[in-house]
Amino acid sequence: MAALGPQAERTRLAAAGARSVTRAAILSGQPLKDVIKGRIFYALLLLALGLALLGLAALILDAVIDGRSMLSLDLLTNSASRISPETAGYANAIYGTILLIGGVLVMTVPIGIGSAIYLEEYADRTKWWNRVVELNIQNLAAVPSIVYGILGLAFIVRGPLDLGFILFAGSITLSLLVLPTVIIAAREAIRAVPPSIREGSFALGATRWQTVRRQVLPAAIPGIATGVILAVSRAAGETAPLLLVGAATFVTFDPTVFGDNGYTALPVMIFNNAKQAQPEFHVLAAAGIVVMLAVILLMNSFAIWLRNRYEQRW
Amino acid sequence: MVTTTAIVISLLEPSIDFFGQVSLKEFLFGTAWAPTFTPPEFGVLPIVLATMVTSFWGLLVAIPLGLGAAIYLSEYASPRARKTIKPTLEVLAGVPTVAIGFFALFFMRPVLEDLLPFLPWSGPQAAGVAGLAVGLMIVPIIASLSEDAMSAVPTGLREAAYGLGATKMRVATRVVLPAALSGIVASIVLATSRAVGETMIVLLAAGASPNLTVGFTESVQTMTAFIGQTATGDIATGTVTYYTIFAVGLLLFLMTLILNMISIRLVRRFHEAYD
């Protein structure tokens, strides 16, 4: 052993050296250039995400700061006014939005869920017309909202239905706008119910309808609810189509569903105030935005929370 | 199904009346847009160009920010960070556009003028500012959909690349990005379609003067802004102005239809590749 001493020493040294060099090459041995490039890339990614979030946060903060002098309960209970923006509020507009959304819910929930059940549970996907319907719905979901406004103007306000500029016409227009979203979301929810649940139900002698009614629908409810809430929050924030179907008029009273003396909605009123020349109206608009954002972001958060909570149940 | 047919009919019928009074050539190639003036001019080019300019600025901002955010979320973020940031982005995607328009007009416009005083700022409205605001609107769409596409890239591809000694950045840019490309492009095309069809932001922040210009600080009128502006005024049914809304609407519908079809096709292809 003693004779081998220096040699062993050298061997150990060589082994350690070889080991550390190899390790260094594998673990941290990326050329310095690559390490720096990687760091810069990472910083740029963080910057991109930061800027995106910062821009949207600035939007909310700006509305709160601009509108803070008007933020009080009076804002929700006072009527609109052209003359004194200091005492004006959004009571009529909020009431109008609630009526509009009520109409949207009544129309889209049954039609949306019905279509989704048909497409998922009953439709034969090898038939070409069902594929056309599918493509069609996907495409409708991405048609600009103002085109729905034109449709509403030509078909609902005038043309075949000839309802005139009433709140109900606005409700139908918004329903058409969000219906594809509701159908797509409801279909996803129904599709996520595993086939084994259906097969189990069939094996116990249930009919197709009983299976859908008692097994598939209850299991898909959270998913469908998510879609409906997101659709409603979209309808609540839409302005453009309403401009075309009559919500542009200045209204200082609570609108009714079929009344033909004009109606308005919260986002339309905000738009009208933002367009006025006097800065007091801009404060009013900012305060309205805070109210609208609070409601809509809360609805969206609830919907997304619901989705994430039920995401992996099976 | 009924809705599409109704949209097509409702756009086509009045458009035919419109083209009975204004020639297609004048509509598509005329360079002046003044349908309410006497004598009226019906050249659609200024408002189409305005739509393209605002969408261009929007995409210029939204593509790098959206993709950067998507790569970070899919490749770098810890599961916990991802679980909080992605829903936040999705919630913010629901901000009504009238709020973004207000923000563009009363916050972004003055701030940008302070930052870039050498630009020829004039009136309160500017095409570029509206475009940047449109970008802010579509960032969450690009980020969220691209992140979905990148997360769908099989882990095996990443591991293989690491096994060959690739750095994290190289895996992200040379492996994940190309593999998710069709999904990413689809998200960008869909975002473009949203930008083209966006009304409230451009109505508030880009203005109502149909100028044939590509300037950043100039006031322009986009196709959607024209429809919104004209419809809020009182116009009698049956006049040429009334029909103009439908002709412009038809053109807008066709433009977004093509974009949507491309996007749907791309998404379908990317589903087939990895499912």
Coordinates of C-alpha atoms in Angstrom, one line a residue:
Chain A
M1 CA 0.0 0.0 0.0
A2 CA 2.8 2.4 1.0
A3 CA 4.5 1.9 -2.4
L4 CA 1.4 2.8 -4.1
G5 CA 1.0 6.0 -2.1
P6 CA 2.0 8.7 -4.5
Q7 CA 0.4 6.9 -7.4
A8 CA -2.9 6.6 -5.5
E9 CA -2.7 10.2 -4.6
R10 CA -2.3 11.1 -8.2
T11 CA -5.0 8.7 -9.3
R12 CA -7.4 10.2 -6.7
L13 CA -6.5 13.7 -7.9
A14 CA -7.1 12.7 -11.5
A15 CA -10.3 11.0 -10.7
A16 CA -11.6 14.0 -8.7
G17 CA -10.5 16.4 -11.4
A18 CA -12.2 14.3 -14.1
R19 CA -15.3 14.0 -12.0
S20 CA -15.6 17.7 -11.2
V21 CA -14.9 18.7 -14.8
T22 CA -17.5 16.3 -16.1
R23 CA -20.0 17.5 -13.5
A24 CA -19.3 21.1 -14.3
A25 CA -19.8 20.4 -18.0
I26 CA -23.1 18.7 -17.3
L27 CA -24.5 20.7 -14.5
S28 CA -23.4 24.3 -14.8
G29 CA -21.1 23.9 -17.8
Q30 CA -23.3 25.8 -20.2
P31 CA -21.1 28.4 -21.9
L32 CA -21.2 31.8 -20.1
K33 CA -22.8 33.3 -23.2
D34 CA -25.8 30.9 -23.0
V35 CA -26.2 31.6 -19.3
I36 CA -26.4 35.3 -19.9
K37 CA -28.7 34.9 -22.8
G38 CA -31.0 32.7 -20.7
R39 CA -31.1 35.3 -17.9
I40 CA -31.9 38.1 -20.4
F41 CA -34.6 36.0 -22.0
Y42 CA -36.1 35.2 -18.6
A43 CA -36.1 38.9 -17.7
L44 CA -37.8 39.8 -21.0
L45 CA -40.5 37.3 -20.3
L46 CA -41.1 38.7 -16.9
L47 CA -41.2 42.2 -18.3
A48 CA -43.8 41.1 -20.9
L49 CA -46.1 39.6 -18.3
G50 CA -45.5 42.5 -15.9
L51 CA -46.3 45.1 -18.6
A52 CA -49.5 43.3 -19.5
L53 CA -50.7 43.1 -15.9
L54 CA -49.5 46.6 -15.2
G55 CA -51.5 48.1 -18.1
L56 CA -54.7 46.4 -16.9
A57 CA -54.0 47.3 -13.3
A58 CA -53.4 51.0 -14.3
L59 CA -56.8 50.9 -16.1
I60 CA -58.6 50.0 -12.9
L61 CA -56.6 52.3 -10.7
D62 CA -57.1 55.2 -13.1
A63 CA -60.9 54.7 -13.1
V64 CA -60.9 54.7 -9.3
I65 CA -58.7 57.8 -9.0
D66 CA -60.7 59.8 -11.6
G67 CA -64.0 58.8 -10.2
R68 CA -63.3 58.8 -6.5
S69 CA -65.1 62.1 -5.8
M70 CA -68.3 60.6 -7.1
L71 CA -68.1 57.2 -5.5
S72 CA -70.9 57.0 -3.0
L73 CA -74.3 55.3 -2.7
D74 CA -75.9 58.3 -4.4
L75 CA -74.3 57.1 -7.6
L76 CA -76.4 54.0 -7.5
T77 CA -79.7 55.7 -6.5
N78 CA -79.6 59.1 -8.3
S79 CA -81.1 59.4 -11.8
A80 CA -79.2 60.5 -14.8
S81 CA -79.0 64.2 -15.6
R82 CA -77.7 66.3 -18.5
I83 CA -77.6 69.5 -16.4
S84 CA -76.0 68.7 -13.1
P85 CA -73.4 66.0 -13.4
E86 CA -72.5 66.4 -9.7
T87 CA -75.8 64.9 -8.5
A88 CA -76.3 62.6 -11.4
G89 CA -76.2 58.8 -11.0
Y90 CA -76.7 55.6 -12.8
A91 CA -80.0 54.3 -11.2
N92 CA -81.9 54.2 -14.5
A93 CA -79.0 52.7 -16.4
I94 CA -78.4 50.0 -13.8
Y95 CA -82.1 49.2 -13.8
G96 CA -81.9 49.0 -17.6
T97 CA -78.9 46.6 -17.5
I98 CA -80.7 44.4 -15.0
L99 CA -83.7 44.1 -17.3
L100 CA -81.6 43.4 -20.3
I101 CA -79.6 40.7 -18.5
G102 CA -82.8 39.2 -17.2
G103 CA -84.0 38.8 -20.7
V104 CA -80.7 37.4 -21.8
L105 CA -80.8 34.8 -19.1
V106 CA -84.4 33.8 -19.9
M107 CA -83.6 33.3 -23.6
T108 CA -80.1 31.9 -23.6
V109 CA -80.2 29.4 -20.8
P110 CA -82.9 27.0 -22.2
I111 CA -81.8 27.5 -25.8
G112 CA -78.1 27.2 -25.0
I113 CA -78.4 24.1 -22.8
G114 CA -80.9 22.5 -25.2
S115 CA -78.6 23.0 -28.2
A116 CA -75.6 21.7 -26.3
I117 CA -77.5 18.5 -25.2
Y118 CA -78.7 17.9 -28.7
L119 CA -75.2 18.4 -30.2
E120 CA -73.4 16.3 -27.6
E121 CA -75.9 13.5 -26.8
Y122 CA -78.2 13.1 -29.8
A123 CA -76.5 14.5 -32.9
D124 CA -74.8 12.0 -35.2
R125 CA -71.4 13.6 -35.8
T126 CA -70.8 11.7 -39.1
K127 CA -73.6 13.7 -40.7
W128 CA -72.4 16.7 -42.6
W129 CA -75.1 19.1 -41.4
N130 CA -74.1 18.6 -37.8
R131 CA -70.5 19.4 -38.6
V132 CA -71.7 22.5 -40.5
V133 CA -73.7 23.6 -37.4
E134 CA -70.6 23.0 -35.2
L135 CA -68.3 25.1 -37.4
N136 CA -71.0 27.7 -37.6
I137 CA -71.4 28.1 -33.9
Q138 CA -67.6 28.4 -33.5
N139 CA -67.5 31.1 -36.1
L140 CA -70.5 33.0 -34.6
A141 CA -68.7 33.2 -31.3
A142 CA -66.1 35.3 -33.0
V143 CA -68.3 37.6 -35.1
P144 CA -67.7 41.3 -34.0
S145 CA -70.4 42.5 -31.6
I146 CA -71.3 45.5 -33.8
V147 CA -72.4 43.1 -36.6
Y148 CA -74.9 41.7 -34.1
G149 CA -76.1 45.2 -33.7
I150 CA -76.6 45.5 -37.4
L151 CA -78.5 42.2 -37.3
G152 CA -80.7 43.5 -34.5
L153 CA -81.4 46.8 -36.3
A154 CA -82.4 45.0 -39.5
F155 CA -84.3 42.0 -38.2
I156 CA -85.5 42.8 -34.7
V157 CA -86.0 46.6 -34.6
R158 CA -87.1 46.9 -38.1
G159 CA -87.7 44.1 -40.7
P160 CA -89.5 40.9 -39.9
L161 CA -90.0 41.4 -36.1
D162 CA -90.5 45.1 -36.3
L163 CA -90.3 45.6 -32.5
G164 CA -89.1 49.2 -32.7
F165 CA -86.4 50.6 -30.4
I166 CA -87.5 48.9 -27.2
L167 CA -85.5 47.3 -24.4
F168 CA -86.7 43.8 -25.4
A169 CA -85.1 44.2 -28.8
G170 CA -81.8 45.0 -27.1
S171 CA -82.3 41.9 -25.0
I172 CA -82.8 39.7 -28.0
T173 CA -79.7 41.2 -29.7
L174 CA -77.5 40.5 -26.7
S175 CA -78.9 37.0 -26.4
L176 CA -77.9 36.2 -30.0
L177 CA -74.5 37.7 -29.2
V178 CA -73.7 35.4 -26.2
L179 CA -75.7 32.3 -27.3
P180 CA -72.7 30.7 -29.1
T181 CA -70.5 31.2 -26.0
V182 CA -73.2 29.5 -23.8
I183 CA -73.6 26.6 -26.3
I184 CA -69.8 26.0 -26.5
A185 CA -69.3 26.2 -22.8
A186 CA -72.3 23.9 -22.1
R187 CA -71.0 21.4 -24.7
E188 CA -67.5 21.3 -23.1
A189 CA -69.1 20.7 -19.7
I190 CA -71.3 17.9 -21.0
R191 CA -68.4 16.3 -22.9
A192 CA -66.3 16.3 -19.7
V193 CA -68.8 13.9 -18.0
P194 CA -67.1 10.5 -18.5
P195 CA -68.8 7.9 -20.8
S196 CA -68.7 5.4 -17.9
I197 CA -71.3 7.4 -16.1
R198 CA -73.7 7.2 -19.1
E199 CA -72.9 3.5 -19.6
G200 CA -73.6 2.8 -16.0
S201 CA -76.9 4.5 -16.3
F202 CA -77.8 2.7 -19.5
A203 CA -76.9 -0.6 -17.9
L204 CA -79.4 0.0 -15.1
G205 CA -82.1 0.3 -17.8
A206 CA -82.4 4.1 -18.0
T207 CA -83.5 5.6 -21.2
R208 CA -81.4 8.2 -23.1
W209 CA -83.4 11.1 -21.8
Q210 CA -83.4 9.8 -18.2
T211 CA -79.6 9.4 -18.4
V212 CA -79.2 13.0 -19.6
R213 CA -81.7 14.4 -17.1
R214 CA -80.6 12.5 -14.0
Q215 CA -76.9 11.8 -14.6
V216 CA -75.3 14.0 -17.2
L217 CA -76.9 17.4 -16.5
P218 CA -76.4 17.4 -12.7
A219 CA -72.8 16.5 -13.2
A220 CA -72.3 19.2 -15.8
I221 CA -74.1 22.0 -13.9
P222 CA -71.0 23.7 -12.5
G223 CA -69.4 23.9 -15.9
I224 CA -72.6 25.2 -17.5
A225 CA -73.0 27.8 -14.8
T226 CA -69.4 29.0 -15.5
G227 CA -70.3 29.5 -19.1
V228 CA -73.5 31.2 -18.4
I229 CA -71.9 33.6 -15.8
L230 CA -69.2 34.5 -18.3
A231 CA -71.7 35.1 -21.0
V232 CA -73.9 37.3 -18.8
S233 CA -70.9 39.4 -17.7
R234 CA -70.0 39.9 -21.4
A235 CA -73.6 41.0 -22.1
A236 CA -73.5 43.4 -19.2
G237 CA -70.4 45.1 -20.5
E238 CA -71.4 45.3 -24.2
T239 CA -72.0 48.7 -25.6
A240 CA -71.6 48.6 -29.4
P241 CA -74.6 46.5 -30.4
L242 CA -76.9 48.4 -28.1
L243 CA -76.0 51.7 -29.8
L244 CA -77.5 50.3 -33.0
V245 CA -80.7 49.0 -31.5
G246 CA -81.8 52.1 -29.7
A247 CA -80.1 52.3 -26.3
A248 CA -78.3 55.5 -27.3
T249 CA -81.1 57.8 -26.3
F250 CA -80.7 59.9 -23.1
V251 CA -83.1 58.5 -20.5
T252 CA -83.8 59.9 -17.1
F253 CA -86.5 57.4 -16.0
D254 CA -86.5 53.7 -15.3
P255 CA -86.9 51.9 -18.6
T256 CA -89.5 49.1 -19.1
V257 CA -89.2 46.0 -21.2
F258 CA -91.7 46.9 -23.9
G259 CA -91.9 50.7 -23.5
D260 CA -91.1 52.6 -26.7
N261 CA -89.9 55.8 -25.2
G262 CA -86.3 54.8 -25.0
Y263 CA -84.0 52.8 -22.7
T264 CA -80.4 52.7 -21.7
A265 CA -77.8 50.5 -20.0
L266 CA -74.9 51.1 -17.7
P267 CA -72.1 50.8 -20.4
V268 CA -74.1 53.0 -22.8
M269 CA -74.6 55.7 -20.2
I270 CA -70.8 55.6 -19.4
F271 CA -70.1 56.0 -23.0
N272 CA -72.5 59.0 -23.3
N273 CA -70.9 60.7 -20.3
A274 CA -67.4 60.1 -21.5
K275 CA -68.3 61.8 -24.8
Q276 CA -69.5 65.0 -23.1
A277 CA -67.3 68.0 -23.2
Q278 CA -67.4 69.1 -19.5
P279 CA -64.8 67.3 -17.3
E280 CA -67.5 66.8 -14.6
F281 CA -69.1 64.2 -16.9
H282 CA -65.8 62.4 -17.2
V283 CA -65.6 62.0 -13.4
L284 CA -69.1 60.6 -13.6
A285 CA -68.1 58.2 -16.4
A286 CA -65.1 57.0 -14.4
A287 CA -67.3 56.4 -11.3
G288 CA -69.6 54.4 -13.5
I289 CA -66.7 52.4 -14.8
V290 CA -65.7 51.5 -11.2
V291 CA -69.3 50.2 -10.6
M292 CA -69.4 48.3 -13.8
L293 CA -65.9 46.8 -13.3
A294 CA -66.7 45.8 -9.8
V295 CA -69.8 43.8 -10.8
I296 CA -68.2 42.3 -14.0
L297 CA -64.9 41.3 -12.5
L298 CA -66.6 39.8 -9.5
M299 CA -68.8 37.7 -11.8
N300 CA -65.8 36.6 -13.8
S301 CA -63.8 35.8 -10.8
F302 CA -66.6 33.7 -9.4
A303 CA -67.0 31.9 -12.7
I304 CA -63.3 31.1 -13.0
W305 CA -63.1 30.0 -9.4
L306 CA -66.0 27.7 -10.0
R307 CA -64.3 26.3 -13.1
N308 CA -61.0 25.7 -11.3
R309 CA -62.7 24.2 -8.3
Y310 CA -64.6 21.6 -10.3
E311 CA -61.9 21.1 -13.0
Q312 CA -60.7 17.7 -12.0
R313 CA -63.5 15.9 -10.4
W314 CA -63.3 12.6 -12.3
Chain B
M1 CA -77.6 28.4 -37.8
V2 CA -80.6 30.7 -38.1
T3 CA -78.5 33.5 -36.7
T4 CA -75.8 33.2 -39.4
T5 CA -78.4 33.0 -42.2
A6 CA -80.1 36.1 -40.6
I7 CA -76.8 37.9 -40.4
V8 CA -76.0 37.2 -44.0
I9 CA -79.5 38.2 -45.2
S10 CA -79.6 41.3 -43.0
L11 CA -76.3 42.4 -44.4
L12 CA -76.8 41.4 -48.0
E13 CA -80.3 42.8 -48.6
P14 CA -79.6 46.4 -47.7
S15 CA -76.1 46.1 -49.2
I16 CA -77.7 45.3 -52.6
D17 CA -79.8 48.4 -52.3
F18 CA -76.6 50.3 -51.5
F19 CA -74.8 49.0 -54.5
G20 CA -77.8 49.9 -56.6
Q21 CA -77.0 53.5 -55.8
V22 CA -73.2 53.4 -55.5
S23 CA -71.0 51.4 -57.8
L24 CA -68.8 48.7 -56.3
K25 CA -65.8 50.3 -57.9
E26 CA -66.4 53.6 -56.3
F27 CA -67.0 51.9 -52.9
L28 CA -63.8 49.7 -53.0
F29 CA -61.4 52.0 -54.7
G30 CA -62.5 55.6 -53.8
T31 CA -60.2 57.4 -51.5
A32 CA -62.6 59.8 -49.8
W33 CA -65.2 58.8 -47.3
A34 CA -68.0 61.3 -46.6
P35 CA -71.4 59.6 -46.9
T36 CA -73.3 62.3 -45.1
F37 CA -71.9 65.2 -47.0
T38 CA -73.3 66.8 -50.2
P39 CA -72.1 65.6 -52.6
P40 CA -71.5 62.3 -50.8
E41 CA -68.3 60.3 -51.3
F42 CA -68.3 56.5 -50.8
G43 CA -64.7 55.4 -51.0
V44 CA -64.3 52.9 -48.2
L45 CA -60.4 52.9 -48.3
P46 CA -59.9 55.5 -45.6
I47 CA -61.9 53.6 -43.0
V48 CA -60.5 50.3 -44.0
L49 CA -57.0 51.7 -43.7
A50 CA -57.9 53.2 -40.3
T51 CA -59.0 49.7 -39.1
M52 CA -55.8 48.2 -40.3
V53 CA -53.7 50.9 -38.7
T54 CA -55.3 50.6 -35.2
S55 CA -55.1 46.8 -35.5
F56 CA -51.5 47.0 -36.5
W57 CA -50.5 49.0 -33.4
G58 CA -52.6 46.7 -31.3
L59 CA -50.9 43.6 -32.6
L60 CA -47.4 45.2 -32.3
V61 CA -48.0 45.5 -28.6
A62 CA -50.0 42.4 -28.0
I63 CA -47.9 39.8 -29.8
P64 CA -44.7 40.2 -27.9
L65 CA -46.4 40.9 -24.5
G66 CA -48.9 38.0 -25.0
L67 CA -46.3 35.5 -26.2
G68 CA -43.8 36.5 -23.5
A69 CA -46.4 36.1 -20.8
A70 CA -47.5 32.7 -22.4
I71 CA -43.9 31.4 -22.5
Y72 CA -43.3 32.5 -18.9
L73 CA -46.5 30.9 -17.7
S74 CA -46.0 27.6 -19.6
E75 CA -42.2 27.1 -19.2
Y76 CA -40.9 29.1 -16.3
A77 CA -43.6 29.8 -13.8
S78 CA -44.0 27.6 -10.7
P79 CA -47.3 25.8 -10.6
R80 CA -48.4 28.1 -7.9
A81 CA -47.6 31.3 -9.7
R82 CA -49.3 29.9 -12.8
K83 CA -52.4 29.1 -10.8
T84 CA -52.8 32.7 -9.7
I85 CA -51.6 34.6 -12.8
K86 CA -53.5 32.7 -15.5
P87 CA -57.0 33.2 -13.9
T88 CA -56.1 36.9 -13.2
L89 CA -55.4 37.3 -16.9
E90 CA -58.6 35.5 -17.8
V91 CA -60.6 37.7 -15.4
L92 CA -59.0 40.8 -16.9
A93 CA -59.9 39.6 -20.4
G94 CA -63.5 40.4 -19.4
V95 CA -62.9 44.1 -18.9
P96 CA -65.6 45.9 -20.9
T97 CA -64.1 47.7 -23.9
V98 CA -65.9 51.0 -23.1
A99 CA -63.7 51.1 -19.9
I100 CA -60.6 50.5 -22.0
G101 CA -61.7 53.3 -24.4
F102 CA -62.1 55.7 -21.5
F103 CA -58.7 54.7 -20.2
A104 CA -57.1 55.3 -23.6
L105 CA -58.7 58.7 -24.0
F106 CA -58.1 60.2 -20.6
F107 CA -55.0 58.3 -19.3
M108 CA -52.9 56.8 -22.1
R109 CA -53.3 59.8 -24.4
P110 CA -51.9 62.4 -22.0
V111 CA -49.2 60.1 -20.6
L112 CA -48.0 59.2 -24.1
E113 CA -47.9 62.9 -25.0
D114 CA -45.7 63.6 -22.0
L115 CA -43.4 60.6 -22.8
L116 CA -43.2 61.4 -26.6
P117 CA -43.5 65.2 -26.8
F118 CA -41.7 65.3 -30.2
L119 CA -44.7 63.6 -32.0
P120 CA -47.1 65.9 -33.8
W121 CA -50.0 65.6 -31.2
S122 CA -53.1 67.5 -32.1
G123 CA -56.7 66.8 -31.1
P124 CA -57.7 64.5 -28.2
Q125 CA -58.0 61.5 -30.4
A126 CA -55.1 59.6 -32.0
A127 CA -55.1 56.4 -34.1
G128 CA -51.9 55.1 -32.4
V129 CA -53.3 55.5 -28.9
A130 CA -56.5 53.7 -29.8
G131 CA -54.3 51.0 -31.4
L132 CA -52.2 50.5 -28.2
A133 CA -55.4 50.3 -26.2
V134 CA -56.8 47.6 -28.5
G135 CA -53.5 45.8 -27.9
L136 CA -54.1 46.0 -24.2
M137 CA -57.5 44.4 -24.8
I138 CA -56.1 41.4 -26.9
V139 CA -53.0 40.6 -24.8
P140 CA -55.0 38.3 -22.4
I141 CA -56.5 36.5 -25.5
I142 CA -53.1 35.8 -27.0
A143 CA -51.5 35.0 -23.7
S144 CA -54.2 32.6 -22.5
L145 CA -54.7 30.7 -25.8
S146 CA -51.0 30.5 -26.6
E147 CA -50.3 29.2 -23.1
D148 CA -52.9 26.4 -23.7
A149 CA -51.1 25.5 -27.0
M150 CA -47.7 25.4 -25.3
S151 CA -48.9 23.4 -22.3
A152 CA -50.3 20.8 -24.8
V153 CA -46.8 20.1 -26.1
P154 CA -45.8 16.7 -24.8
T155 CA -43.2 16.8 -21.9
G156 CA -41.3 14.1 -23.8
L157 CA -40.2 16.6 -26.4
R158 CA -38.8 18.9 -23.8
E159 CA -37.0 16.1 -22.0
A160 CA -35.5 14.9 -25.2
A161 CA -34.1 18.4 -25.8
Y162 CA -32.7 18.7 -22.3
G163 CA -31.1 15.3 -22.8
L164 CA -29.2 16.7 -25.8
G165 CA -27.9 19.4 -23.5
A166 CA -30.2 22.3 -24.6
T167 CA -30.6 25.3 -22.3
K168 CA -34.0 26.2 -20.9
M169 CA -34.3 29.2 -23.3
R170 CA -33.4 27.0 -26.3
V171 CA -36.0 24.4 -25.3
A172 CA -38.6 27.2 -25.0
T173 CA -37.7 28.9 -28.3
R174 CA -36.6 26.0 -30.5
V175 CA -38.8 23.2 -29.3
V176 CA -41.9 24.3 -27.5
L177 CA -42.6 27.4 -29.7
P178 CA -42.4 25.6 -33.1
A179 CA -44.4 22.6 -31.7
A180 CA -47.1 24.9 -30.6
L181 CA -46.9 27.2 -33.6
S182 CA -50.3 26.4 -35.1
G183 CA -52.1 27.1 -31.8
I184 CA -50.1 30.3 -31.3
V185 CA -50.8 31.5 -34.8
A186 CA -54.5 30.7 -34.3
S187 CA -54.6 32.8 -31.1
I188 CA -53.0 35.7 -33.0
V189 CA -55.4 35.4 -35.9
L190 CA -58.4 35.3 -33.5
A191 CA -57.0 38.3 -31.7
T192 CA -56.6 40.1 -35.0
S193 CA -60.3 39.4 -35.7
R194 CA -61.2 40.9 -32.3
A195 CA -59.0 44.0 -33.0
V196 CA -60.7 44.5 -36.4
G197 CA -64.2 44.2 -34.9
E198 CA -63.6 46.3 -31.8
T199 CA -65.9 49.3 -31.6
M200 CA -65.9 51.2 -28.4
I201 CA -62.2 51.7 -28.0
V202 CA -61.8 53.2 -31.4
L203 CA -65.0 55.1 -31.2
L204 CA -63.8 56.9 -28.1
A205 CA -60.0 57.1 -28.7
A206 CA -59.5 57.2 -32.5
G207 CA -62.1 59.7 -33.4
A208 CA -64.6 60.3 -36.2
S209 CA -62.6 61.9 -39.0
P210 CA -62.2 59.6 -41.9
N211 CA -58.7 60.6 -43.0
L212 CA -56.6 58.5 -45.4
T213 CA -53.5 58.4 -43.2
V214 CA -51.2 56.1 -41.3
G215 CA -50.1 58.6 -38.8
F216 CA -49.8 57.6 -35.1
T217 CA -51.2 60.9 -33.7
E218 CA -53.8 61.6 -36.3
S219 CA -57.5 61.2 -35.7
V220 CA -59.1 58.5 -37.9
Q221 CA -62.4 56.8 -38.2
T222 CA -62.4 53.0 -38.4
M223 CA -65.1 50.8 -40.0
T224 CA -66.6 49.9 -36.7
A225 CA -66.4 53.5 -35.4
F226 CA -68.3 54.6 -38.6
I227 CA -71.1 52.1 -37.9
G228 CA -71.3 53.1 -34.3
Q229 CA -71.2 56.8 -35.0
T230 CA -73.7 56.8 -37.8
A231 CA -76.2 54.5 -35.9
T232 CA -76.3 56.8 -32.8
G233 CA -77.4 59.7 -35.0
D234 CA -80.9 59.8 -36.3
I235 CA -81.0 58.4 -39.8
A236 CA -84.0 57.7 -41.8
T237 CA -84.6 54.2 -43.1
G238 CA -84.2 53.9 -46.8
T239 CA -81.6 56.7 -47.3
V240 CA -78.2 55.9 -48.8
T241 CA -76.6 56.7 -45.4
Y242 CA -78.7 54.0 -43.8
Y243 CA -77.7 51.5 -46.4
T244 CA -74.0 52.5 -46.0
I245 CA -74.0 50.9 -42.5
F246 CA -74.9 47.6 -44.0
A247 CA -72.4 47.8 -46.8
V248 CA -69.6 48.5 -44.3
G249 CA -70.9 45.9 -41.9
L250 CA -70.9 43.3 -44.7
L251 CA -67.2 44.1 -45.5
L252 CA -66.4 43.9 -41.8
F253 CA -68.2 40.6 -41.4
L254 CA -66.4 39.1 -44.4
M255 CA -63.0 40.2 -43.1
T256 CA -63.5 38.7 -39.7
L257 CA -65.2 35.6 -41.2
I258 CA -62.0 34.8 -43.1
L259 CA -59.8 35.4 -40.1
N260 CA -62.1 33.2 -37.9
M261 CA -62.0 30.4 -40.4
I262 CA -58.2 30.4 -40.6
S263 CA -58.1 30.4 -36.8
I264 CA -60.6 27.5 -36.4
R265 CA -58.7 25.5 -39.1
L266 CA -55.4 26.0 -37.4
V267 CA -56.7 25.0 -33.9
R268 CA -58.2 21.9 -35.4
R269 CA -54.9 20.9 -36.9
F270 CA -53.0 21.4 -33.7
H271 CA -55.6 19.3 -31.9
E272 CA -55.0 16.4 -34.3
A273 CA -51.2 16.5 -33.9
Y274 CA -51.0 15.9 -30.2
D275 CA -54.3 14.4 -28.9

